[in-house]
mmCIF file of C-alpha atoms in Angstrom:
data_model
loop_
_atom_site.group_PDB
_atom_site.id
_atom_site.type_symbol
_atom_site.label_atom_id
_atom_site.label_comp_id
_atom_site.label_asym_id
_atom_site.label_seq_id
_atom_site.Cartn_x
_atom_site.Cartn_y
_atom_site.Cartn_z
ATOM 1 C CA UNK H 1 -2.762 -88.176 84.250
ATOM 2 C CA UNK H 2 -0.498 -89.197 82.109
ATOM 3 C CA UNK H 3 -2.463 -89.720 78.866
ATOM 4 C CA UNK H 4 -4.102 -86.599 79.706
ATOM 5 C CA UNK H 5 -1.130 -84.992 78.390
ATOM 6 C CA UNK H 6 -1.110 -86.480 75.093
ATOM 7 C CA UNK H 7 -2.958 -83.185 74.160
ATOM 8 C CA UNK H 8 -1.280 -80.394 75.759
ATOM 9 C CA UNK H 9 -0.160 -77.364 73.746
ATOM 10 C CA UNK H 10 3.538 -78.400 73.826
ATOM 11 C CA UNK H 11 3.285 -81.737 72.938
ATOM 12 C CA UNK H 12 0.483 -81.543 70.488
ATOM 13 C CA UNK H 13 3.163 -78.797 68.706
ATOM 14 C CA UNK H 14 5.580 -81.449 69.317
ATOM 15 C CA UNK H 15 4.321 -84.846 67.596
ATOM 16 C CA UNK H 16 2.645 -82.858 64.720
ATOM 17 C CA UNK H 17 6.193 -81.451 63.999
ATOM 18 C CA UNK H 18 7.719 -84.855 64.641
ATOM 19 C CA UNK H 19 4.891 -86.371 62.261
ATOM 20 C CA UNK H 20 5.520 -83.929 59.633
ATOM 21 C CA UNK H 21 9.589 -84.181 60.053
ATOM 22 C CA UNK H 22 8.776 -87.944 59.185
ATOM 23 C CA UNK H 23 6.656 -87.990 56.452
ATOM 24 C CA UNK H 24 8.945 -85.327 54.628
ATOM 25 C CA UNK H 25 11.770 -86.757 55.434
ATOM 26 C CA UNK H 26 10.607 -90.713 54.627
ATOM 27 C CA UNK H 27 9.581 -89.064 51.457
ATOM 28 C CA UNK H 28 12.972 -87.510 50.844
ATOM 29 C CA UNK H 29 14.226 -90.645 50.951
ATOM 30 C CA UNK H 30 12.268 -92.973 48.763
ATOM 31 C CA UNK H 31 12.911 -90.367 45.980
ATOM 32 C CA UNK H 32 9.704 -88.425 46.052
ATOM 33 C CA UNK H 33 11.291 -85.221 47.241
ATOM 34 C CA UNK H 34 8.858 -82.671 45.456
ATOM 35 C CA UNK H 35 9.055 -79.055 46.225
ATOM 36 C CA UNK H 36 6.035 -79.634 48.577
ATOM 37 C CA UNK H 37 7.114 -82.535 50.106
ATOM 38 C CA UNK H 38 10.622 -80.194 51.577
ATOM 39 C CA UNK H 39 7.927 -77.420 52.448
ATOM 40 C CA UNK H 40 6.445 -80.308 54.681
ATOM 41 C CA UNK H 41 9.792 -80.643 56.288
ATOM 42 C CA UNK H 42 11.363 -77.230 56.440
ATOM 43 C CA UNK H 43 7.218 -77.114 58.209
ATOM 44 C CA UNK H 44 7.818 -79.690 61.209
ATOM 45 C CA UNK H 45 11.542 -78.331 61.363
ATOM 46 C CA UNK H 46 10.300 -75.159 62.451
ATOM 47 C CA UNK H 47 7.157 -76.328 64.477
ATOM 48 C CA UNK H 48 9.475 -78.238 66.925
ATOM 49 C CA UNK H 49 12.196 -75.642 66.818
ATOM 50 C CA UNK H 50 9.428 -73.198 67.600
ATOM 51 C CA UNK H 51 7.792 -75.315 71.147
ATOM 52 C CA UNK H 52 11.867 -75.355 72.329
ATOM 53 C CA UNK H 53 11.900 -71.335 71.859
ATOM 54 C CA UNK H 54 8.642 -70.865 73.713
ATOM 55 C CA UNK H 55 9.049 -73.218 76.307
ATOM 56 C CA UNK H 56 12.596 -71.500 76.781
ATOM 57 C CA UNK H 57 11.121 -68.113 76.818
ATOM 58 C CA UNK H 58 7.718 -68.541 79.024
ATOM 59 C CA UNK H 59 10.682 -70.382 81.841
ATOM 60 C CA UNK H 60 12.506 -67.179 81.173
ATOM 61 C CA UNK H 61 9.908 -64.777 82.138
ATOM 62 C CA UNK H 62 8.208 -66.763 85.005
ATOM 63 C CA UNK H 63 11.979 -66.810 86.758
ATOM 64 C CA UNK H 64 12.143 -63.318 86.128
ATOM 65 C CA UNK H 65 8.521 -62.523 87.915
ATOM 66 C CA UNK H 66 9.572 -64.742 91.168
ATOM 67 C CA UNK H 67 12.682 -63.168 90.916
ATOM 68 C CA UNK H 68 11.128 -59.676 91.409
ATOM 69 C CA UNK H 69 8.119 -61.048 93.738
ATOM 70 C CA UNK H 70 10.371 -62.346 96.055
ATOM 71 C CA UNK H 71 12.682 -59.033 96.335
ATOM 72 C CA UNK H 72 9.104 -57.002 97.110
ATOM 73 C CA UNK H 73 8.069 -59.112 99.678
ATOM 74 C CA UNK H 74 10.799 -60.567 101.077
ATOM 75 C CA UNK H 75 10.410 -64.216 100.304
ATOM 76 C CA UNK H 76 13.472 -66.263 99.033
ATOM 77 C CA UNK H 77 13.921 -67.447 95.666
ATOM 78 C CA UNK H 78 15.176 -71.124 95.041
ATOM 79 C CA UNK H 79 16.213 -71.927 91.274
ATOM 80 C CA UNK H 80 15.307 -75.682 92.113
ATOM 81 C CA UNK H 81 13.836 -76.591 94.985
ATOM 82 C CA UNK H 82 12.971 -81.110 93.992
ATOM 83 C CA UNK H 83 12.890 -82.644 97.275
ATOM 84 C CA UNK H 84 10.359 -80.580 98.786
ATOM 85 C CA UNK H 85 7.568 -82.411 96.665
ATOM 86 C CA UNK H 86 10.117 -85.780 96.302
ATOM 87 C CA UNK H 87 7.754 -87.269 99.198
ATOM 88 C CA UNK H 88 4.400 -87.157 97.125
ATOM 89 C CA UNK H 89 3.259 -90.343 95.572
ATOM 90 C CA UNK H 90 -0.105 -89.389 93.323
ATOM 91 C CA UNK H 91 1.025 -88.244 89.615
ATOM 92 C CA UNK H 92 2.731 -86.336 88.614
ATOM 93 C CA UNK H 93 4.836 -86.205 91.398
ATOM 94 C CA UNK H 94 5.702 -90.083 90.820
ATOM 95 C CA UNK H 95 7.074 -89.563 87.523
ATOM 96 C CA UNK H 96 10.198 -91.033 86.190
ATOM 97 C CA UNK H 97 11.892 -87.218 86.403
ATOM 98 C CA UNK H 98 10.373 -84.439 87.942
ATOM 99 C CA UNK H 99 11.876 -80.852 89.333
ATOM 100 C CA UNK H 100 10.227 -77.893 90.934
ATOM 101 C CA UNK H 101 11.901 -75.002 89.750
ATOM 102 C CA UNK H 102 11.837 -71.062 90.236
ATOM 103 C CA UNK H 103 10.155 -71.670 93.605
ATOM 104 C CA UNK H 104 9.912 -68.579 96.044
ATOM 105 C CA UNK H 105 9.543 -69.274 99.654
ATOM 106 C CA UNK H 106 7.522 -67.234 102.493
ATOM 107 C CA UNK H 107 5.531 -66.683 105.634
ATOM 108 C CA UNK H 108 1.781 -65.789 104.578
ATOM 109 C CA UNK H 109 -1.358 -65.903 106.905
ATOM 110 C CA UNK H 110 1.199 -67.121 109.086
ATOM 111 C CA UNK H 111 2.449 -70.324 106.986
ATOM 112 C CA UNK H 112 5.134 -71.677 105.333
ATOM 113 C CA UNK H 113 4.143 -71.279 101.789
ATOM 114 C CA UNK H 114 5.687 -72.010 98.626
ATOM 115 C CA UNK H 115 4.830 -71.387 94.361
ATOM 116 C CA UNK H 116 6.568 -72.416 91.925
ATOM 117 C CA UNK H 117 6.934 -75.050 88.529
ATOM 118 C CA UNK H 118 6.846 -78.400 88.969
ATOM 119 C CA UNK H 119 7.989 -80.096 85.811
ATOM 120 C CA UNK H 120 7.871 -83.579 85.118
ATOM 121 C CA UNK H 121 8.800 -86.536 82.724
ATOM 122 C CA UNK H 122 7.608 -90.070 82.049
ATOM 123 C CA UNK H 123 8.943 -92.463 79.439
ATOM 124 C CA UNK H 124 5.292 -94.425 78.240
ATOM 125 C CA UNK H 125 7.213 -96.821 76.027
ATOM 126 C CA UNK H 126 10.939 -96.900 74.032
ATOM 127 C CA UNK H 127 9.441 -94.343 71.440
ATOM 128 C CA UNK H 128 7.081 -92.156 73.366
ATOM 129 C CA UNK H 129 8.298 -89.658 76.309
ATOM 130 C CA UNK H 130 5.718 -87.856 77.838
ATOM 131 C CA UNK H 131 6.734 -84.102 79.585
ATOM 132 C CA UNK H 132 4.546 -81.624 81.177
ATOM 133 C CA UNK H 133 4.481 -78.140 83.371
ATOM 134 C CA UNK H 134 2.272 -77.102 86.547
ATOM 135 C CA UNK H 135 1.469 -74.298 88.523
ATOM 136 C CA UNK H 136 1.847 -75.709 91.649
ATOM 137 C CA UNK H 137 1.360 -73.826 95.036
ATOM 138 C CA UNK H 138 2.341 -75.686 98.596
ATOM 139 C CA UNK H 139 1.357 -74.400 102.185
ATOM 140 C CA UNK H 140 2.973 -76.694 104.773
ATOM 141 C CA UNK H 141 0.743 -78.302 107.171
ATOM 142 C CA UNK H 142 1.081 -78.775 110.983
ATOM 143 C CA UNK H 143 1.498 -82.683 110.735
ATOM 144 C CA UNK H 144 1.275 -85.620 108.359
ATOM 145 C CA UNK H 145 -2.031 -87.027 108.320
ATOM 146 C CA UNK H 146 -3.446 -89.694 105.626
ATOM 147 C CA UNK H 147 -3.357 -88.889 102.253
ATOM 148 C CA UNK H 148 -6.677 -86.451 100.954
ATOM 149 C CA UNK H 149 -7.576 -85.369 97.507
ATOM 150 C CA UNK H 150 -10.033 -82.864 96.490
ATOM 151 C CA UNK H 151 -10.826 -82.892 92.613
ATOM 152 C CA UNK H 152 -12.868 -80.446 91.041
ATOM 153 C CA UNK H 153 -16.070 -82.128 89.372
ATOM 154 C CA UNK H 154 -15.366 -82.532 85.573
ATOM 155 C CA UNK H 155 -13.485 -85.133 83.576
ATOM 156 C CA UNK H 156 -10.434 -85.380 85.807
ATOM 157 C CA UNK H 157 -12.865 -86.774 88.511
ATOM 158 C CA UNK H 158 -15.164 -88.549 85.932
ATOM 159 C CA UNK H 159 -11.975 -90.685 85.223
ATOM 160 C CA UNK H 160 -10.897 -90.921 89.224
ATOM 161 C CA UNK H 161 -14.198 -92.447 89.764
ATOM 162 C CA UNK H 162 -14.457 -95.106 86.514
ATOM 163 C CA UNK H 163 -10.842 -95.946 88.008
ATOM 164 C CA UNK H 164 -12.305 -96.829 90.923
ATOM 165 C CA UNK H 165 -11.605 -93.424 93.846
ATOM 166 C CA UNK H 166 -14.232 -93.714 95.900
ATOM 167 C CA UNK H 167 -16.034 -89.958 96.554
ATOM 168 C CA UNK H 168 -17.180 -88.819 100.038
ATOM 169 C CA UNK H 169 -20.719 -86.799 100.572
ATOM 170 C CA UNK H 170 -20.060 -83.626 102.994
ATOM 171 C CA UNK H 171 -22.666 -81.477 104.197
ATOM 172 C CA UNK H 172 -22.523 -78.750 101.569
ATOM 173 C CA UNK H 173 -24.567 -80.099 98.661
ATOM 174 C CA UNK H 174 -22.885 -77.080 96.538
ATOM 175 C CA UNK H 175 -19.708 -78.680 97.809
ATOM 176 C CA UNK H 176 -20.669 -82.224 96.603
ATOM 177 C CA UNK H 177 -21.796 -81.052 93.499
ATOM 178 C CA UNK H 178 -18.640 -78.858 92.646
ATOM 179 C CA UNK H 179 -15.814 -81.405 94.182
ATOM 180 C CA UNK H 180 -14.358 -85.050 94.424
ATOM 181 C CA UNK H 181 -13.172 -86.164 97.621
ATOM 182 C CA UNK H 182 -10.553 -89.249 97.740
ATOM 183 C CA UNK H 183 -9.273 -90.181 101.131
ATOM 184 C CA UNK H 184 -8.183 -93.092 102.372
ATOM 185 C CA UNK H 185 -9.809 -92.437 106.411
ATOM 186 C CA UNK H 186 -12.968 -90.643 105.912
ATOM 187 C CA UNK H 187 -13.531 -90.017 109.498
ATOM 188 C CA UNK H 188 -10.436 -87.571 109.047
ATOM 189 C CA UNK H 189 -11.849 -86.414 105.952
ATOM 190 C CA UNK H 190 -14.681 -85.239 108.083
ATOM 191 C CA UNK H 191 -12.465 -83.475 110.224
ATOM 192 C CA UNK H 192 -9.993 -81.828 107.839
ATOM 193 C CA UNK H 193 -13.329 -80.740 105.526
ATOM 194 C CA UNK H 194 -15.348 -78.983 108.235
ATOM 195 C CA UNK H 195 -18.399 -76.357 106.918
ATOM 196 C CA UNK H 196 -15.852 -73.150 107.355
ATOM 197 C CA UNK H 197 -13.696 -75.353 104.954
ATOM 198 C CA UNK H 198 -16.593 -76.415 102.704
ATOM 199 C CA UNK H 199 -17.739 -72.737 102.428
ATOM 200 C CA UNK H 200 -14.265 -71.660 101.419
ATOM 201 C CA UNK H 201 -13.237 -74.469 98.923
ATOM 202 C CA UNK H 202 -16.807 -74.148 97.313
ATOM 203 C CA UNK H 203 -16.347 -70.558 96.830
ATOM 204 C CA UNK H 204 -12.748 -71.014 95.028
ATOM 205 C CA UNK H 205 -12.847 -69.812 91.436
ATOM 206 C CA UNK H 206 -10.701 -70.760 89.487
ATOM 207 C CA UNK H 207 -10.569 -74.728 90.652
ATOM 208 C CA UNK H 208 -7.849 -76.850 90.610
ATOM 209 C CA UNK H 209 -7.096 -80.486 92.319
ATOM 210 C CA UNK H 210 -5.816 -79.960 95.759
ATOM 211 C CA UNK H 211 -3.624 -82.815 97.536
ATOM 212 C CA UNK H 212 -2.573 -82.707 101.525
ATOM 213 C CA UNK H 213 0.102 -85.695 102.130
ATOM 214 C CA UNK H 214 3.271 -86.094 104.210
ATOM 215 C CA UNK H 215 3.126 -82.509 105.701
ATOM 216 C CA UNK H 216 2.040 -80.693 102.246
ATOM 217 C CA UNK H 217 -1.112 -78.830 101.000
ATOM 218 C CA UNK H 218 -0.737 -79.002 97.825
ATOM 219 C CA UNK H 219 -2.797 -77.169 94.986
ATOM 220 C CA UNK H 220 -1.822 -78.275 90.991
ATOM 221 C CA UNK H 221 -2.866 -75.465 88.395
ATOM 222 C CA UNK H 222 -2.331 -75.297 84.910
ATOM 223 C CA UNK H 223 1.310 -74.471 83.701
ATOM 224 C CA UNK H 224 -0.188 -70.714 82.412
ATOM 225 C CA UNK H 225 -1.177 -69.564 85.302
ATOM 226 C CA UNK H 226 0.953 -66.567 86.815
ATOM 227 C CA UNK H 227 2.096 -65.613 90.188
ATOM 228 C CA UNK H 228 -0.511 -62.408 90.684
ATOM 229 C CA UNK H 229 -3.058 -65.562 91.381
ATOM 230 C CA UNK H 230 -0.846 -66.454 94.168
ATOM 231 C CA UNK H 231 -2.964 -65.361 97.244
ATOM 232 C CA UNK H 232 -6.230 -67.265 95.681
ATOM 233 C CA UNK H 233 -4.298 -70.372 95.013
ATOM 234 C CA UNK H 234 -2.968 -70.688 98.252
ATOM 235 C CA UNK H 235 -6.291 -69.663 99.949
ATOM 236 C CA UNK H 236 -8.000 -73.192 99.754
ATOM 237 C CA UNK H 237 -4.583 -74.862 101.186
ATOM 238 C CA UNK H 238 -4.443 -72.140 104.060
ATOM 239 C CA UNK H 239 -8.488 -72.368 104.917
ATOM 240 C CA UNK H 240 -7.644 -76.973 105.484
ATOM 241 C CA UNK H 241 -4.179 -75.830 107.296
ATOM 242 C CA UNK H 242 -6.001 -72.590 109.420
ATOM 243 C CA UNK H 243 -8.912 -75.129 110.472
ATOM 244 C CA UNK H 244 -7.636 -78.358 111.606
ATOM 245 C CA UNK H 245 -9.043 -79.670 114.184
ATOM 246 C CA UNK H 246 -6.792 -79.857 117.237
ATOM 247 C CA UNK H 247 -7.512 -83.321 118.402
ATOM 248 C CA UNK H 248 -7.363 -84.520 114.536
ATOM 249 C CA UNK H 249 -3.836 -83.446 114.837
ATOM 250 C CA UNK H 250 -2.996 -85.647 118.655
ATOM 251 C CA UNK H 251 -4.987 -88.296 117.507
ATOM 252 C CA UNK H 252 -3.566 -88.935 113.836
ATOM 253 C CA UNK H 253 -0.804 -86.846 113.365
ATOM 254 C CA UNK H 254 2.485 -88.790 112.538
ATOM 255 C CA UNK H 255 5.009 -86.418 114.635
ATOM 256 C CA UNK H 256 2.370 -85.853 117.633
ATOM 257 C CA UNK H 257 2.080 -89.591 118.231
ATOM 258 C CA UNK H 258 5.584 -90.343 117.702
ATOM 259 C CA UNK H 259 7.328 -91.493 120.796
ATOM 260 C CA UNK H 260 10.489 -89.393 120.185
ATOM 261 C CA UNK H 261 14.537 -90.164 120.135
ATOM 262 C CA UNK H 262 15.225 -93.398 121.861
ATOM 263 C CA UNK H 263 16.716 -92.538 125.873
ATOM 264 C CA UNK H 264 19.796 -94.766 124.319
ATOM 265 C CA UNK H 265 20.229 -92.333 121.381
ATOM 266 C CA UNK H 266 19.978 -89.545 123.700
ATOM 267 C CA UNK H 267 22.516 -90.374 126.576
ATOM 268 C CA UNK H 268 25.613 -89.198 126.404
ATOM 269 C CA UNK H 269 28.343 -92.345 126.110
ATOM 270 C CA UNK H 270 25.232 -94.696 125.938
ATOM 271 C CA UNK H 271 26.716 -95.686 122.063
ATOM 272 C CA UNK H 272 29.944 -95.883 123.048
ATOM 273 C CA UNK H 273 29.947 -97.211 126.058
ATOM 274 C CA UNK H 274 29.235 -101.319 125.660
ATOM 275 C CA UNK H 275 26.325 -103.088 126.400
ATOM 276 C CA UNK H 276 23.671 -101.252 129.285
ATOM 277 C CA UNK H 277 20.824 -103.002 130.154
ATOM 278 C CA UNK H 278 19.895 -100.217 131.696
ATOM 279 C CA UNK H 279 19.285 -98.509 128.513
ATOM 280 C CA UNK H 280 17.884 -101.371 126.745
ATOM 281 C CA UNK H 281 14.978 -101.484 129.560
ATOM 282 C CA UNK H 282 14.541 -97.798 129.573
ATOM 283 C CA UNK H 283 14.262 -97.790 125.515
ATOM 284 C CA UNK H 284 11.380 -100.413 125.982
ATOM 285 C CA UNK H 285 9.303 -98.446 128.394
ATOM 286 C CA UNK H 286 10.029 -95.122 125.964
ATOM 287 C CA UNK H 287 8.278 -97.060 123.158
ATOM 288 C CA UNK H 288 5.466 -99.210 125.146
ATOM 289 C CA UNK H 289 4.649 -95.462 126.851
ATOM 290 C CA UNK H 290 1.118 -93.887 125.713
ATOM 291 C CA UNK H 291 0.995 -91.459 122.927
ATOM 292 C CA UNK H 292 2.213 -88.046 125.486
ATOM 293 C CA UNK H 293 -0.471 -85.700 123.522
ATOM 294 C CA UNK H 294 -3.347 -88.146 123.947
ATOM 295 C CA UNK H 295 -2.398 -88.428 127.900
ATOM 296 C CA UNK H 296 -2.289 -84.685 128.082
ATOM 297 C CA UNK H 297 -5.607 -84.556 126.323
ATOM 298 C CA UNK H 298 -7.315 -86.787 128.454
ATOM 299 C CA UNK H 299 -5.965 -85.209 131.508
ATOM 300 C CA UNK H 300 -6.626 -81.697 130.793
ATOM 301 C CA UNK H 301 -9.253 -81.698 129.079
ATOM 302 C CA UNK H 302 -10.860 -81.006 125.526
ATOM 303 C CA UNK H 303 -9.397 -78.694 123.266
ATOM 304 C CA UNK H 304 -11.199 -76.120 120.932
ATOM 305 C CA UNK H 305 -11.456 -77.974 117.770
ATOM 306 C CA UNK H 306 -10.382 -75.142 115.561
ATOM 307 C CA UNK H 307 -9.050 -71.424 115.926
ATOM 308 C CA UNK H 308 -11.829 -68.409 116.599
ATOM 309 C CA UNK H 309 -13.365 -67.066 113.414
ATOM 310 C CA UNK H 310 -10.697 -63.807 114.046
ATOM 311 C CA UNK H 311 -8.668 -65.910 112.236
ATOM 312 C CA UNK H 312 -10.508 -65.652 108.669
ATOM 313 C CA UNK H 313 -8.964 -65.499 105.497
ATOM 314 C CA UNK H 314 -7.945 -62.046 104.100
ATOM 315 C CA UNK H 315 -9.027 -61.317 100.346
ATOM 316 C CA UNK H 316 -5.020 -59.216 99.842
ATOM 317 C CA UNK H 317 -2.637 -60.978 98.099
ATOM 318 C CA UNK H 318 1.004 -62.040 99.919
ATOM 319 C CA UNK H 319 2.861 -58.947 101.214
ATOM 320 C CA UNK H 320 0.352 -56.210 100.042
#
């Protein structure tokens, strides 16, 4: 990921100005300062000056369209928004510094969704920093299940795999040939990447790498991309979130199989009171109890494993 930047527009601009700055300037002052030589250096001047004023401008104008997005359809804007993605551990969202900035905020297909600019920083050695911008679109999920990564077929994934990320076959073989699946449970792989999911993901155009973790469905675009491509960017995330399976949810959800506050946490004067062995023994059975979801499950029956097909994406983007 991080190499992978070595090549981007801004800091391709960037090391060819520092290069020239250099070679002018170490020429400057070993005595060779020719007329051509100050051309190369008034040259890189300007060609790093010139990435600054862009990169200053393009920010400008994409706080300026969330800005007015968010006043039309009543989503809230959020200047910086970091800990949101703080959670994530794949790059770029392990980097040394990262921020996610001009980020609006709103309800959409009936989920929390978020867009905004993730920007991040890594230092690859005393002499070479590393900084980069994405697109990055997040539609919060109903629990934290294990980590999943879907990577569009192409280099990116040609690298995952020599790196050792082990791909998953589904049952679309246009899905297997168009995406890269890394998960780290496959059996809820399976369940997360049902055929109404397959269908949807495979039909995504543009594609970009998609990552659910902690809570998140995440989708990672290219730093150009603007916020008109909002309601196909967050399509994908929505079809994974709109589809989960139900028991997926009770049987490996984090917050569904969590046993809840401790009865001493919850007691009023149990913290304050001295030493209750009452509350010891009760705080024992609360955490030796079965999982409450699975017990209801059992007792009540199956569930439906995913809502009716009503509930189908719409084509319109947010708030039109």
């Amino acid at each position: 990921m991080w190499l992978a930047q070595l090549m981007s527009p801004r800091n391709f601009l960037r090391f060819l100005g520092a290069a020239l700055l250099g070679i002018g300037g170490l020429a400057l002052y070993v005595g060779y300062g020719t007329p051509f030589m100050a051309v190369v250096t008034v040259l890189g001047a300007v060609t790093v000056a010139g990435s600054f004023f862009a990169d200053s401008a393009l920010a400008g104008r994409r706080r300026r369209e969330a800005q007015a997005f968010a006043a039309i359809h009543g989503w809230t804007f959020h200047e910086h928004l970091t800990g949101l993605l703080a959670p994530l551990s794949p790059p770029p969202f392990n980097a040394t510094d990262t921020r996610y900035v001009d980020v609006i905020k709103g309800q959409f297909r009936g989920f929390e969704c978020y867009d905004g600019t993730f920007e991040w920083r890594v230092r690859i050695d005393d002499d070479l920093t590393l900084s980069s911008r994405h697109r990055v679109a997040v539609v919060r999920l109903a629990d934290e299940l294990p980590r999943l990564m879907l990577i569009p077929e192409g280099l990116s994934s040609a690298i995952s795999k020599i790196l050792g990320g082990a791909d998953r076959d589904f049952e679309s073989a246009s899905f297997n040939r168009n995406w890269r699946v890394l998960c780290s449970d496959p059996r809820i792989a399976h369940d997360m990447l049902g055929p109404r999911v397959l269908e949807r993901l495979d039909a995504l155009t543009p594609r970009a790498p998609m990552l659910f973790e902690r809570g998140l469905a995440v989708r990672i675009d290219r730093e150009g991309e603007g916020i008109a491509s909002l309601a196909s960017r967050l399509g994908g995330l929505i079809a994974v979130a709109q589809y989960l399976p139900r028991h997926t949810v009770e049987d490996h959800g984090r917050f569904a199989n969590s046993p809840g506050p401790l009865p001493s946490m919850t007691t009023p004067g149990a913290l304050t009171g001295g030493y209750r062995p009452d509350m010891r023994t009760a705080d024992e059975r609360h955490l030796s109890r079965p999982r409450r979801r699975g017990v209801d499950r059992r007792f009540t029956g199956t569930h439906d494993s995913s809502p009716d097909d009503d509930g189908r994406l719409a084509s319109d983007p947010p708030g039109r």
